[in-house]
Coordinates of C-alpha atoms in Angstrom, one line a residue:
X1 CA 19.5 -31.4 80.3
X2 CA 21.4 -28.1 79.7
X3 CA 19.7 -25.4 77.7
X4 CA 21.0 -25.1 74.2
X5 CA 21.7 -21.6 73.3
X6 CA 21.9 -20.4 69.7
X7 CA 24.8 -18.0 70.1
X8 CA 24.6 -16.5 66.6
X9 CA 20.9 -15.7 67.1
X10 CA 21.7 -14.2 70.5
X11 CA 24.4 -12.0 69.0
X12 CA 21.9 -10.8 66.4
X13 CA 19.3 -10.1 69.1
X14 CA 21.8 -8.0 70.9
X15 CA 22.8 -6.1 67.7
X16 CA 19.1 -5.3 67.2
X17 CA 18.9 -4.0 70.8
X18 CA 22.0 -1.8 70.2
X19 CA 20.4 -0.5 67.0
X20 CA 17.1 0.3 68.8
X21 CA 18.8 2.2 71.6
X22 CA 21.1 4.1 69.1
X23 CA 18.2 5.1 66.9
X24 CA 16.0 6.1 69.9
X25 CA 18.4 7.7 72.3
X26 CA 21.7 8.2 70.4
X27 CA 24.9 6.3 70.4
X28 CA 26.1 7.6 73.8
X29 CA 23.1 5.8 75.4
X30 CA 24.0 2.5 73.7
X31 CA 26.3 1.5 76.6
X32 CA 26.6 -2.1 77.7
X33 CA 24.1 -1.3 80.5
X34 CA 21.7 0.5 78.2
X35 CA 21.7 -2.2 75.6
X36 CA 21.4 -5.0 78.2
X37 CA 18.3 -3.2 79.6
X38 CA 16.9 -3.0 76.0
X39 CA 17.7 -6.7 75.4
X40 CA 16.2 -7.7 78.8
X41 CA 19.5 -9.3 80.0
X42 CA 22.2 -8.6 82.5
X43 CA 25.3 -6.5 81.6
X44 CA 27.4 -9.6 82.5
X45 CA 25.4 -11.7 80.0
X46 CA 25.9 -9.1 77.3
X47 CA 29.6 -8.8 78.0
X48 CA 29.9 -12.6 77.5
X49 CA 29.2 -11.9 73.8
X50 CA 30.6 -8.3 73.5
X51 CA 33.1 -7.2 76.2
X52 CA 32.8 -3.6 75.2
X53 CA 30.5 -1.1 73.4
X54 CA 33.0 -0.8 70.6
X55 CA 32.8 -4.6 69.9
X56 CA 29.0 -4.4 70.0
X57 CA 29.1 -1.4 67.6
X58 CA 31.4 -3.3 65.2
X59 CA 29.2 -6.3 65.2
X60 CA 26.0 -4.3 64.7
X61 CA 27.6 -2.2 61.9
X62 CA 28.9 -5.3 60.1
X63 CA 25.5 -7.0 60.5
X64 CA 23.5 -4.1 59.1
X65 CA 26.0 -3.4 56.3
X66 CA 26.1 -7.1 55.4
X67 CA 22.3 -7.2 55.2
X68 CA 22.3 -4.2 52.9
X69 CA 25.0 -5.6 50.7
X70 CA 23.3 -9.0 50.5
X71 CA 20.0 -7.3 49.5
X72 CA 21.9 -5.4 46.7
X73 CA 23.6 -8.6 45.4
X74 CA 20.3 -10.5 45.3
X75 CA 18.9 -8.0 42.8
X76 CA 17.6 -9.2 39.5
X77 CA 18.7 -6.2 37.3
X78 CA 16.8 -5.3 34.2
X79 CA 18.6 -5.4 30.8
X80 CA 18.2 -1.7 30.2
X81 CA 21.4 0.0 31.6
X82 CA 19.3 3.0 32.8
X83 CA 16.7 0.8 34.5
X84 CA 19.4 -1.3 36.0
X85 CA 21.1 1.8 37.4
X86 CA 17.8 3.0 38.9
X87 CA 17.1 -0.3 40.6
X88 CA 20.7 -0.6 41.9
X89 CA 20.9 2.9 43.3
X90 CA 17.5 2.8 44.9
X91 CA 19.0 0.2 47.3
X92 CA 21.0 3.0 49.0
X93 CA 17.9 5.2 49.5
X94 CA 15.5 4.9 52.4
X95 CA 12.5 3.8 50.4
X96 CA 11.1 1.5 53.0
X97 CA 11.2 1.0 56.8
X98 CA 14.2 -1.3 56.8
X99 CA 16.4 1.1 54.6
X100 CA 15.1 4.1 56.6
X101 CA 16.3 2.5 59.8
X102 CA 19.7 1.7 58.2
X103 CA 20.1 5.3 57.0
X104 CA 19.3 6.6 60.5
X105 CA 22.0 4.3 61.9
X106 CA 24.5 5.5 59.4
X107 CA 23.9 9.1 60.1
X108 CA 23.8 8.6 63.9
X109 CA 27.2 7.0 63.8
X110 CA 28.6 9.6 61.4
X111 CA 27.4 12.5 63.6
X112 CA 28.9 10.9 66.7
X113 CA 32.3 10.0 65.1
X114 CA 34.1 13.1 66.3
X115 CA 37.6 12.0 67.2
X116 CA 36.6 8.4 67.7
X117 CA 38.9 6.5 65.3
X118 CA 36.8 3.4 65.3
X119 CA 33.6 5.3 64.3
X120 CA 35.5 7.4 61.8
X121 CA 36.8 4.2 60.2
X122 CA 33.2 2.9 59.9
X123 CA 32.1 6.2 58.3
X124 CA 35.0 6.0 55.8
X125 CA 34.1 2.4 55.0
X126 CA 30.6 3.3 54.0
X127 CA 31.7 6.4 52.1
X128 CA 34.2 4.3 50.1
X129 CA 31.6 1.6 49.3
X130 CA 29.0 4.2 48.1
X131 CA 31.6 6.1 46.1
X132 CA 32.8 2.9 44.4
X133 CA 29.2 2.0 43.6
X134 CA 28.5 5.4 42.1
X135 CA 31.7 5.2 40.1
X136 CA 30.8 1.8 38.7
X137 CA 27.3 2.9 37.7
X138 CA 28.6 6.0 35.9
X139 CA 31.2 4.0 34.0
X140 CA 28.6 1.4 33.0
X141 CA 26.2 4.1 31.8
X142 CA 29.0 5.8 29.9
X143 CA 29.9 2.5 28.2
X144 CA 26.2 2.0 27.3
X145 CA 26.1 5.5 25.7
X146 CA 23.8 6.9 28.4
X147 CA 26.3 9.5 29.7
X148 CA 27.3 12.4 27.4
X149 CA 31.0 11.9 26.5
X150 CA 31.7 15.5 27.4
X151 CA 30.9 14.8 31.0
X152 CA 33.7 14.0 33.4
X153 CA 33.0 10.5 34.8
X154 CA 34.8 11.2 38.2
X155 CA 32.8 14.4 38.7
X156 CA 29.5 12.7 37.8
X157 CA 30.3 9.9 40.3
X158 CA 30.8 12.5 43.0
X159 CA 27.7 14.3 42.0
X160 CA 25.6 11.1 42.1
X161 CA 27.1 10.2 45.5
X162 CA 26.2 13.6 46.8
X163 CA 22.6 13.3 45.5
X164 CA 22.1 9.9 47.2
X165 CA 23.6 11.2 50.5
X166 CA 21.5 14.3 50.4
X167 CA 18.2 12.5 49.8
X168 CA 19.0 9.8 52.4
X169 CA 19.9 12.5 54.9
X170 CA 16.6 14.4 54.3
X171 CA 14.6 11.2 54.7
X172 CA 16.6 10.1 57.8
X173 CA 15.8 13.4 59.5
X174 CA 12.3 13.8 58.2
X175 CA 10.8 10.7 56.6
X176 CA 7.8 12.7 55.5
X177 CA 10.0 15.0 53.3
X178 CA 9.3 13.0 50.1
X179 CA 7.3 10.0 49.1
X180 CA 9.0 6.9 47.6
X181 CA 7.5 7.9 44.2
X182 CA 9.0 11.4 44.4
X183 CA 12.5 10.0 45.3
X184 CA 12.4 7.5 42.4
X185 CA 11.3 10.3 40.1
X186 CA 14.2 12.5 41.2
X187 CA 16.7 9.7 40.8
X188 CA 15.4 9.0 37.3
X189 CA 15.6 12.6 36.4
X190 CA 19.2 12.8 37.6
X191 CA 20.2 9.7 35.6
X192 CA 18.4 11.0 32.5
X193 CA 20.2 14.3 32.8
X194 CA 23.5 12.5 32.3
X195 CA 22.7 12.2 28.6
X196 CA 22.6 16.0 28.2
X197 CA 25.8 18.0 27.3

């Protein structure tokens, strides 16, 4: 009887192998051969699912981003607008091992983008998603009276985005930079500061 292969599960396994190689050795090392070695399969077997490194990168990026978005959508947000913003924004910060690995993947891809249009498109995609999320949070807080009316909403969205990126970068490079409690306290202080003129 022929062996039944779960192709979706195999693709996910290969995506994890690509992710592991990229985080450990950089994206240049995540070639078809390098990922096949990590996944303990032949390059031909990997090419059956992903004919090129670009296709493997696309699948991995989509898989990781989809997981992050699903996690955010599953949140049970508190009624308090400030508390809801805190919980929502924490999802983009590396406060646990899973989110730390995601942040490291984002920054590895970003630092390797160079003139690679495919990688640049992925970086722009994530930037747009984060910017949109920050903008929505600021508008909701403003409608709830949490943001001082004198503050420019667009400027505050950019400032919030920069804060999240900066903290995520520090943690991705040196996870011991801050504790999860310190990061949460800094984010809360940033949000509370929005009420000030």
